[in-house]
PDB file of C-alpha atoms in Angstrom:
ATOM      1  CA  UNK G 846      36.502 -58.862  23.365  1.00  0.00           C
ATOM      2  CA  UNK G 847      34.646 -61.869  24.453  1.00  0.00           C
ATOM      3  CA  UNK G 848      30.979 -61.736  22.738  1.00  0.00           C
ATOM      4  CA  UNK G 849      27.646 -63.570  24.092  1.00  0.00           C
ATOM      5  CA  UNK G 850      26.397 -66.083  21.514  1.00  0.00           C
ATOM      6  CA  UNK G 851      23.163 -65.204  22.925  1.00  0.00           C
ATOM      7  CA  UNK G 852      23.292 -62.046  22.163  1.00  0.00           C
ATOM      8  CA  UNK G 853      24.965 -62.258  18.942  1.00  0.00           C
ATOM      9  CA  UNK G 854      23.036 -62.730  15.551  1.00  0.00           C
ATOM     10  CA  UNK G 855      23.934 -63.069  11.975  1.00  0.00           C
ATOM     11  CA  UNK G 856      22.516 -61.264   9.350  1.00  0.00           C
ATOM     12  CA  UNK G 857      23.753 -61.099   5.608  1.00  0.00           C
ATOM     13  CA  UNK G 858      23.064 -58.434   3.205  1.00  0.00           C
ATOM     14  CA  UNK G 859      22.478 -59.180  -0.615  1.00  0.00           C
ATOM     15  CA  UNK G 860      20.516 -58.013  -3.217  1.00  0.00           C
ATOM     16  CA  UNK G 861      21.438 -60.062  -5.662  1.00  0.00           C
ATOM     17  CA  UNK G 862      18.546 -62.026  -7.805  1.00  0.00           C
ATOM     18  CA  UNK G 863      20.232 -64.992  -7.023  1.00  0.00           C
ATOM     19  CA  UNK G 864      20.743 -66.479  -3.290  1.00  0.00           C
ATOM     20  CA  UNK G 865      23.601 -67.119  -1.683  1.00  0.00           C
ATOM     21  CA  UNK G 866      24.430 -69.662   0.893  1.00  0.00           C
ATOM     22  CA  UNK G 867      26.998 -69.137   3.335  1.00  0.00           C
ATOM     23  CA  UNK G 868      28.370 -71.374   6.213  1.00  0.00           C
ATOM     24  CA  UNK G 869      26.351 -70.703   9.801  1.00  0.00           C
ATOM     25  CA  UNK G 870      29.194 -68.455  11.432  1.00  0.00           C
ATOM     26  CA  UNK G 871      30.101 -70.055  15.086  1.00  0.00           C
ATOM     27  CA  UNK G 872      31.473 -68.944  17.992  1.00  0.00           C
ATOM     28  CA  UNK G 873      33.843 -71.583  20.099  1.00  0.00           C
ATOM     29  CA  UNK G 874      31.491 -73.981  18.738  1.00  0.00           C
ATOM     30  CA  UNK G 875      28.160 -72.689  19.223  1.00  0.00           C
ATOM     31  CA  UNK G 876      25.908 -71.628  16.401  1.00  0.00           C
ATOM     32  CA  UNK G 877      25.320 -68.038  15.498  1.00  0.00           C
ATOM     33  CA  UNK G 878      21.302 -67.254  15.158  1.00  0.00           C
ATOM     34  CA  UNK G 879      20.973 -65.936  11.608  1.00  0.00           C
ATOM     35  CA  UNK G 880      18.234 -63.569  11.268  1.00  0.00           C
ATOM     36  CA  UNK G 881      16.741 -61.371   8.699  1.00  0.00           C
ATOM     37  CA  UNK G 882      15.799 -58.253  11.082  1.00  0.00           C
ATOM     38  CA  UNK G 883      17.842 -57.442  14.325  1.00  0.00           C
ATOM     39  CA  UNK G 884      17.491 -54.133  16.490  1.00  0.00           C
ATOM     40  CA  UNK G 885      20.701 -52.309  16.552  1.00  0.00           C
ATOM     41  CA  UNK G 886      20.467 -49.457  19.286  1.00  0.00           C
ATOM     42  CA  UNK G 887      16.077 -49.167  18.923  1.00  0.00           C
ATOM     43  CA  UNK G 888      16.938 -49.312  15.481  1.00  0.00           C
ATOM     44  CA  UNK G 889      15.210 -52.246  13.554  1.00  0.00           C
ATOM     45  CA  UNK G 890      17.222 -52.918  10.294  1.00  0.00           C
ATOM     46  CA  UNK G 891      16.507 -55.939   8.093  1.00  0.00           C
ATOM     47  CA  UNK G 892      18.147 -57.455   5.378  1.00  0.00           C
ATOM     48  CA  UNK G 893      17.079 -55.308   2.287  1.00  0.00           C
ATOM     49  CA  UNK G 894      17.881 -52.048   4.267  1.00  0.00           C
ATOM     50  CA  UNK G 895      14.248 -51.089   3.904  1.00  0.00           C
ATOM     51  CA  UNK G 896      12.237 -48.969   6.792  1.00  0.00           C
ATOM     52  CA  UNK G 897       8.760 -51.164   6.823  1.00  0.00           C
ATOM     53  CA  UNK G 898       9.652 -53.363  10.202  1.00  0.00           C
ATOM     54  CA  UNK G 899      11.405 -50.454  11.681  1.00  0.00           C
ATOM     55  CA  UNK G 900       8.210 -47.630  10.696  1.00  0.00           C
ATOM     56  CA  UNK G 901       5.756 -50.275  11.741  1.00  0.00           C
ATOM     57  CA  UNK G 902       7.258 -50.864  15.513  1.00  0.00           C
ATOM     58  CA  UNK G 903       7.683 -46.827  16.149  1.00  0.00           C
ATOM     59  CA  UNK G 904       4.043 -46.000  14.866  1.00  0.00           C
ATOM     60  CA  UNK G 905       2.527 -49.298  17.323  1.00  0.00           C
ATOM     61  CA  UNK G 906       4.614 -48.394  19.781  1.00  0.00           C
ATOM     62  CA  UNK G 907       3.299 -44.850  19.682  1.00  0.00           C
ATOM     63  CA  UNK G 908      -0.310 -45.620  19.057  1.00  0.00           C
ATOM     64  CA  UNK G 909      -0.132 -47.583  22.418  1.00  0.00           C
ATOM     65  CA  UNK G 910       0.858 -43.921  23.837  1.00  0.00           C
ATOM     66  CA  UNK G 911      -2.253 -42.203  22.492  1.00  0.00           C
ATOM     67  CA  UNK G 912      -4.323 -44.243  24.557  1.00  0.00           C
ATOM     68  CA  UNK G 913      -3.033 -41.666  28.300  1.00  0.00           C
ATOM     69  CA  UNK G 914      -3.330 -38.293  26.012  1.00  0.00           C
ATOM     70  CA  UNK G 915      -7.074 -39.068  25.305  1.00  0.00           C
ATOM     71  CA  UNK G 916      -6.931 -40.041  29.411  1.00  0.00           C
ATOM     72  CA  UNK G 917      -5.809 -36.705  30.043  1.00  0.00           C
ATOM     73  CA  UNK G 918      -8.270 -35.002  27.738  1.00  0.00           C
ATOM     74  CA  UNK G 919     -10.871 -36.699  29.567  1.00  0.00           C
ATOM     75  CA  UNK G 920      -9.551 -35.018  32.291  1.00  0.00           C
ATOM     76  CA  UNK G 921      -9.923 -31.864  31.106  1.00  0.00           C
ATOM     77  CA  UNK G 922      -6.220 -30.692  31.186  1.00  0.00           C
ATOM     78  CA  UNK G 923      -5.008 -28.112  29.423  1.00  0.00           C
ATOM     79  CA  UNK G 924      -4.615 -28.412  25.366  1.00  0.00           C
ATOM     80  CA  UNK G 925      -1.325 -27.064  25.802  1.00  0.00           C
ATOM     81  CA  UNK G 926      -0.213 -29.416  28.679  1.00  0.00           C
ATOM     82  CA  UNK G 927      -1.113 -32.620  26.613  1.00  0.00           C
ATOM     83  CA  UNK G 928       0.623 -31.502  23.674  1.00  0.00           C
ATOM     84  CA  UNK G 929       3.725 -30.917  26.033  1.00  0.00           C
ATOM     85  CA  UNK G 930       2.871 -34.528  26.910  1.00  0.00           C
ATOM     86  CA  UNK G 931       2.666 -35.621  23.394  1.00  0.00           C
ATOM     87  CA  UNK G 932       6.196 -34.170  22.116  1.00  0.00           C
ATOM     88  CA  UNK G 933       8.278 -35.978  24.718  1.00  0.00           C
ATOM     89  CA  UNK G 934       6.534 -39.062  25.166  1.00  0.00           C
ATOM     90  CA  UNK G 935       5.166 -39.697  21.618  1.00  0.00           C
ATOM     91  CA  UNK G 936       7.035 -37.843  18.751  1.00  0.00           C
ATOM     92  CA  UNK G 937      10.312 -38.406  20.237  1.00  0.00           C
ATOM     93  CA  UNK G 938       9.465 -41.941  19.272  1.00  0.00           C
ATOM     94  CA  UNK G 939       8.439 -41.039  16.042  1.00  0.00           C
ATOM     95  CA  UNK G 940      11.580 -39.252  15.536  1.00  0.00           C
ATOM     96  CA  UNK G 941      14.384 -41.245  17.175  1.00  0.00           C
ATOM     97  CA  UNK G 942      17.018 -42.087  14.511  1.00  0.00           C
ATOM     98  CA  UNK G 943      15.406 -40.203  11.502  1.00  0.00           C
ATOM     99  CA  UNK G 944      18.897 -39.261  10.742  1.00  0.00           C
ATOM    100  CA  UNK G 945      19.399 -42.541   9.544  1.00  0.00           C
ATOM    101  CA  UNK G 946      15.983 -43.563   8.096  1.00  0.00           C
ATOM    102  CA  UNK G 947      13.938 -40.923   6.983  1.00  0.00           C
ATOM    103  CA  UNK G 948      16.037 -40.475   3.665  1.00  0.00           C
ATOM    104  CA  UNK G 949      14.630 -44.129   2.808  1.00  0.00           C
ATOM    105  CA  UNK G 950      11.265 -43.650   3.231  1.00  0.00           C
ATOM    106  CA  UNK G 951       8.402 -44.447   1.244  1.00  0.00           C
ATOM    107  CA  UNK G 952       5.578 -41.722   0.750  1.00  0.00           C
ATOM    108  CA  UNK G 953       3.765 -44.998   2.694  1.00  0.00           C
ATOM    109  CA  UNK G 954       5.430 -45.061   5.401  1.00  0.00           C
ATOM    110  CA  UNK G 955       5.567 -41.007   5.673  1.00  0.00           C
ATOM    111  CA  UNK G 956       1.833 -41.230   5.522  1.00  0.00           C
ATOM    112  CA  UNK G 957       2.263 -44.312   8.094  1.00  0.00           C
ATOM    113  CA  UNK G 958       3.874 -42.240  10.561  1.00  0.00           C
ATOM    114  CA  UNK G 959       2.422 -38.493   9.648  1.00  0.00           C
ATOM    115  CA  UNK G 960      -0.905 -40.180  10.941  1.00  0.00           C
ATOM    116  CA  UNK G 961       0.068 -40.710  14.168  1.00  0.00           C
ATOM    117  CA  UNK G 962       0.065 -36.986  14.915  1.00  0.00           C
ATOM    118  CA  UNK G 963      -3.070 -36.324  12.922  1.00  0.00           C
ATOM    119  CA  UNK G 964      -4.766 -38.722  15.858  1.00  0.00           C
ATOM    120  CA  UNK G 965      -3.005 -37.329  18.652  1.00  0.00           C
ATOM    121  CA  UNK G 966      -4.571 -33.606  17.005  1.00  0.00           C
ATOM    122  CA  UNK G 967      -8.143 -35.108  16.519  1.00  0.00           C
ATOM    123  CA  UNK G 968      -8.015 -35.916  20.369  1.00  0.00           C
ATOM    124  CA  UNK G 969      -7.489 -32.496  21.259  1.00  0.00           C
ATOM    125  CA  UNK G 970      -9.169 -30.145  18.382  1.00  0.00           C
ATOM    126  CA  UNK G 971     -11.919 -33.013  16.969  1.00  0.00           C
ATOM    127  CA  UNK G 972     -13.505 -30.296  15.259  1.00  0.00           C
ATOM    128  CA  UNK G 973     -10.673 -28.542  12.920  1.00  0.00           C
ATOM    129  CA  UNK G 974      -8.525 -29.900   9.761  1.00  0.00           C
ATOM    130  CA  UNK G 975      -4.856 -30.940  10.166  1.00  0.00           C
ATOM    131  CA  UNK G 976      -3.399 -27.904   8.980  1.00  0.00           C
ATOM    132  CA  UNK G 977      -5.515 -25.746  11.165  1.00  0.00           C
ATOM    133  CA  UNK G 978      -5.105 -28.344  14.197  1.00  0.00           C
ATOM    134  CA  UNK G 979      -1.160 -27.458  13.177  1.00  0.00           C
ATOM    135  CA  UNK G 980      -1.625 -23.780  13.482  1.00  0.00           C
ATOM    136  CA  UNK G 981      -3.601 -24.210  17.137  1.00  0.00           C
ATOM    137  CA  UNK G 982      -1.124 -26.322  18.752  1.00  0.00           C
ATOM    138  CA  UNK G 983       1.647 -24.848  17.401  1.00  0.00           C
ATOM    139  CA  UNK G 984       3.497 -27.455  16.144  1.00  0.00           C
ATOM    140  CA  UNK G 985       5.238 -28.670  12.551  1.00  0.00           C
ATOM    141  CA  UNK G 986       4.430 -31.700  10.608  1.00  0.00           C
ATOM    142  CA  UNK G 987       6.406 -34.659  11.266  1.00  0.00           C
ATOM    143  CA  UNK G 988       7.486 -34.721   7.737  1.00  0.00           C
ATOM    144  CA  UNK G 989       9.129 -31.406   8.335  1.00  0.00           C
ATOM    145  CA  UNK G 990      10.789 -31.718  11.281  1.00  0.00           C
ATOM    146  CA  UNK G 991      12.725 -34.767  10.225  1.00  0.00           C
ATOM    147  CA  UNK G 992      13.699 -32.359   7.057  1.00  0.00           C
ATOM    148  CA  UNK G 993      15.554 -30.077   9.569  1.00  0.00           C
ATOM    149  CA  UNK G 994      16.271 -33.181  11.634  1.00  0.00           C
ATOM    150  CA  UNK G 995      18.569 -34.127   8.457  1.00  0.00           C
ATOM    151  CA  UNK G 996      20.059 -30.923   7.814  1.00  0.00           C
ATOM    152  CA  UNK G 997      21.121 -30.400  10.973  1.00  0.00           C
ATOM    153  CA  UNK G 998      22.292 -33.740  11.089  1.00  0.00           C
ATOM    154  CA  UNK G 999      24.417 -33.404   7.494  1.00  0.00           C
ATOM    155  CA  UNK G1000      26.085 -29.697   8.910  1.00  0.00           C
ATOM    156  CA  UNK G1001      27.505 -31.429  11.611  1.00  0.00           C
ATOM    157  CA  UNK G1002      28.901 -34.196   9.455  1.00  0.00           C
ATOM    158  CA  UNK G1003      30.424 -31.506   7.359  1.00  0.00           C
ATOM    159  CA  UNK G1004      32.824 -30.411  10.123  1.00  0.00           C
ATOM    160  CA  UNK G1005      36.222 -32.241  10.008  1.00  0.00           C
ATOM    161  CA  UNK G1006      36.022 -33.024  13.480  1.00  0.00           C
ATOM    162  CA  UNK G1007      32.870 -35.248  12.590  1.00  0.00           C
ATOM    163  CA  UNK G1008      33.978 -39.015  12.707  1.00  0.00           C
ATOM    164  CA  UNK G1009      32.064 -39.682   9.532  1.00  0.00           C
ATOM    165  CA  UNK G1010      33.550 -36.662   7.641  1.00  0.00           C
ATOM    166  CA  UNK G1011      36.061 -38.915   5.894  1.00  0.00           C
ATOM    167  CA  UNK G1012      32.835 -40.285   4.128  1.00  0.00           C
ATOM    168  CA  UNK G1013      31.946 -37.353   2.058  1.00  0.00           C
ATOM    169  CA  UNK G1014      33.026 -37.106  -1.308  1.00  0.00           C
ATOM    170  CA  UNK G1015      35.712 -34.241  -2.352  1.00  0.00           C
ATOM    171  CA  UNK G1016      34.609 -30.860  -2.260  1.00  0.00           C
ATOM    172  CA  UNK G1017      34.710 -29.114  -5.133  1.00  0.00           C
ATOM    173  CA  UNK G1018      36.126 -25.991  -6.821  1.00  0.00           C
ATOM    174  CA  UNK G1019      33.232 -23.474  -6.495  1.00  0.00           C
ATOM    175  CA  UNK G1020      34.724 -19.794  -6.904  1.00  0.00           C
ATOM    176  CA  UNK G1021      33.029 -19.418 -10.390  1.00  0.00           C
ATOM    177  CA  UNK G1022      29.603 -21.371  -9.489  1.00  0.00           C
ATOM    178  CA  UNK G1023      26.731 -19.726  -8.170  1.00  0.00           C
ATOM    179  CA  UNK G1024      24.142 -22.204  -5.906  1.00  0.00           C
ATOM    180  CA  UNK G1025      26.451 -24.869  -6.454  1.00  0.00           C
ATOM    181  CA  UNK G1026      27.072 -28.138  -3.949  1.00  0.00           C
ATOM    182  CA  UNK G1027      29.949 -27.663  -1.928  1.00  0.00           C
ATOM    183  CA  UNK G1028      30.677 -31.497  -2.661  1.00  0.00           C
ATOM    184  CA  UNK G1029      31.352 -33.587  -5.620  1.00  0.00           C
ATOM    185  CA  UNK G1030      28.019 -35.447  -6.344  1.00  0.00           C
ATOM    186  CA  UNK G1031      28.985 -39.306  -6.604  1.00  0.00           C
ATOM    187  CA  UNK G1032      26.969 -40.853 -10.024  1.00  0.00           C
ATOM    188  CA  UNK G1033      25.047 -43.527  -8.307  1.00  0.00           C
ATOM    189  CA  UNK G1034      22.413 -46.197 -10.075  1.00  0.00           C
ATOM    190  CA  UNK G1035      20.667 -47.579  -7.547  1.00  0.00           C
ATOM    191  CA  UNK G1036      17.524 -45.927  -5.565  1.00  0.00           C
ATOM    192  CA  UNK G1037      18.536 -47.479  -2.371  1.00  0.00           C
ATOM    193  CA  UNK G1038      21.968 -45.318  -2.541  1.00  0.00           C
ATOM    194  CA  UNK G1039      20.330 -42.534  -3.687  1.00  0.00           C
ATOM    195  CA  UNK G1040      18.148 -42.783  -0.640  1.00  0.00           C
ATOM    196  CA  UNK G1041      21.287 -42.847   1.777  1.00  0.00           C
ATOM    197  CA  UNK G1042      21.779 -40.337   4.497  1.00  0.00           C
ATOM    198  CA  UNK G1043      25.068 -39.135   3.163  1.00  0.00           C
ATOM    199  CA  UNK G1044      23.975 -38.622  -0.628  1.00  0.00           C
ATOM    200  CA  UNK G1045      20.416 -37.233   0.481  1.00  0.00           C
ATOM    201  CA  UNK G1046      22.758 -34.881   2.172  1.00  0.00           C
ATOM    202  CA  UNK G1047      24.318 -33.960  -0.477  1.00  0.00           C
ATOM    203  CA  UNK G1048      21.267 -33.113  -2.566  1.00  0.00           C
TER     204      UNK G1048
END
């Protein structure tokens, strides 16, 4: 495989206290850009494998998308229509990927991107709460759906054709336990592992 040195950046992961420096990696000469957030399939990761860049482009990107619902409103479509509008043009923004970062969220950046909805509701029931605004248009919080988004997510990964399976831990002997994971919980110390897909699977 021949790779693009344009195309190709360099980003090192460490959480250590104290920084390491490393030799500028180089292909056939030329210089590697090192960089401390790169987009990896509309997925912005950064370098402490926290959500904040990655939240913050999804929720502009769909604010930017608001602006043709209240177009429409003005137009006096149908409620129903615009919130047909709304879940494939602006939540499937909001909820591309949450496989892989909604277990490290921040109640923040839940808030951060729970609030997009709330505005796309006030545009088409101004008058009624965000629970009842819920109820009207017949739709879930975002929190929720990226709940289910999970689960669904972690069944799949359970099946041994899955080509993550061989990342679970061992199951475990459960013939005598009621309510009891099907997997051996790993002992972890860190909040940033705990906050993995795989082990918020688990729990």
């Amino acid at each position: 495989m021949q790779l693009n040195t344009d195309k190709t950046k360099e980003m090192t992961i460490y959480f250590g206290r104290k920084p390491l420096t490393f030799q500028n990696v180089s292909i056939e000469g030329e210089p590697i850009e090192s960089v401390t957030t790169c987009k990896l399939l509309g997925v912005l990761i950064n370098d402490k494998l926290t959500w904040d860049e990655h939240i913050n482009y999804i929720t502009s990107k769909a604010n930017k998308r608001l602006y043709f619902l209240r177009m429409l409103r003005r137009a006096n479509v149908n409620n129903a229509h615009i919130t047909q509008v709304y879940t494939s043009t602006v939540r499937s923004v909001l909820e591309y990927a949450a496989e892989v970062w909604h277990p490290g969220t921040t109640q923040k950046l839940t808030r951060q991107v729970e609030h997009i909805q709330k505005r796309f509701l006030k545009i088409i029931y101004p008058d009624l709460s965000y629970n009842k605004a819920l109820v009207a248009a017949q739709l879930e919080t975002l929190e929720c759906r990226r709940e289910d988004i999970c689960k669904t997510w972690f069944s799949k990964l359970c099946e041994q054709t899955h080509p993550l399976h061989h990342l679970l831990p061992p199951k475990r002997n459960i013939t005598r336990l009621r309510k009891a994971s099907t997997f051996t919980i790993p002992t972890v110390k860190t909040e940033r592992l705990k906050r993995s897909p795989i082990f918020y699977g688990l729990l």
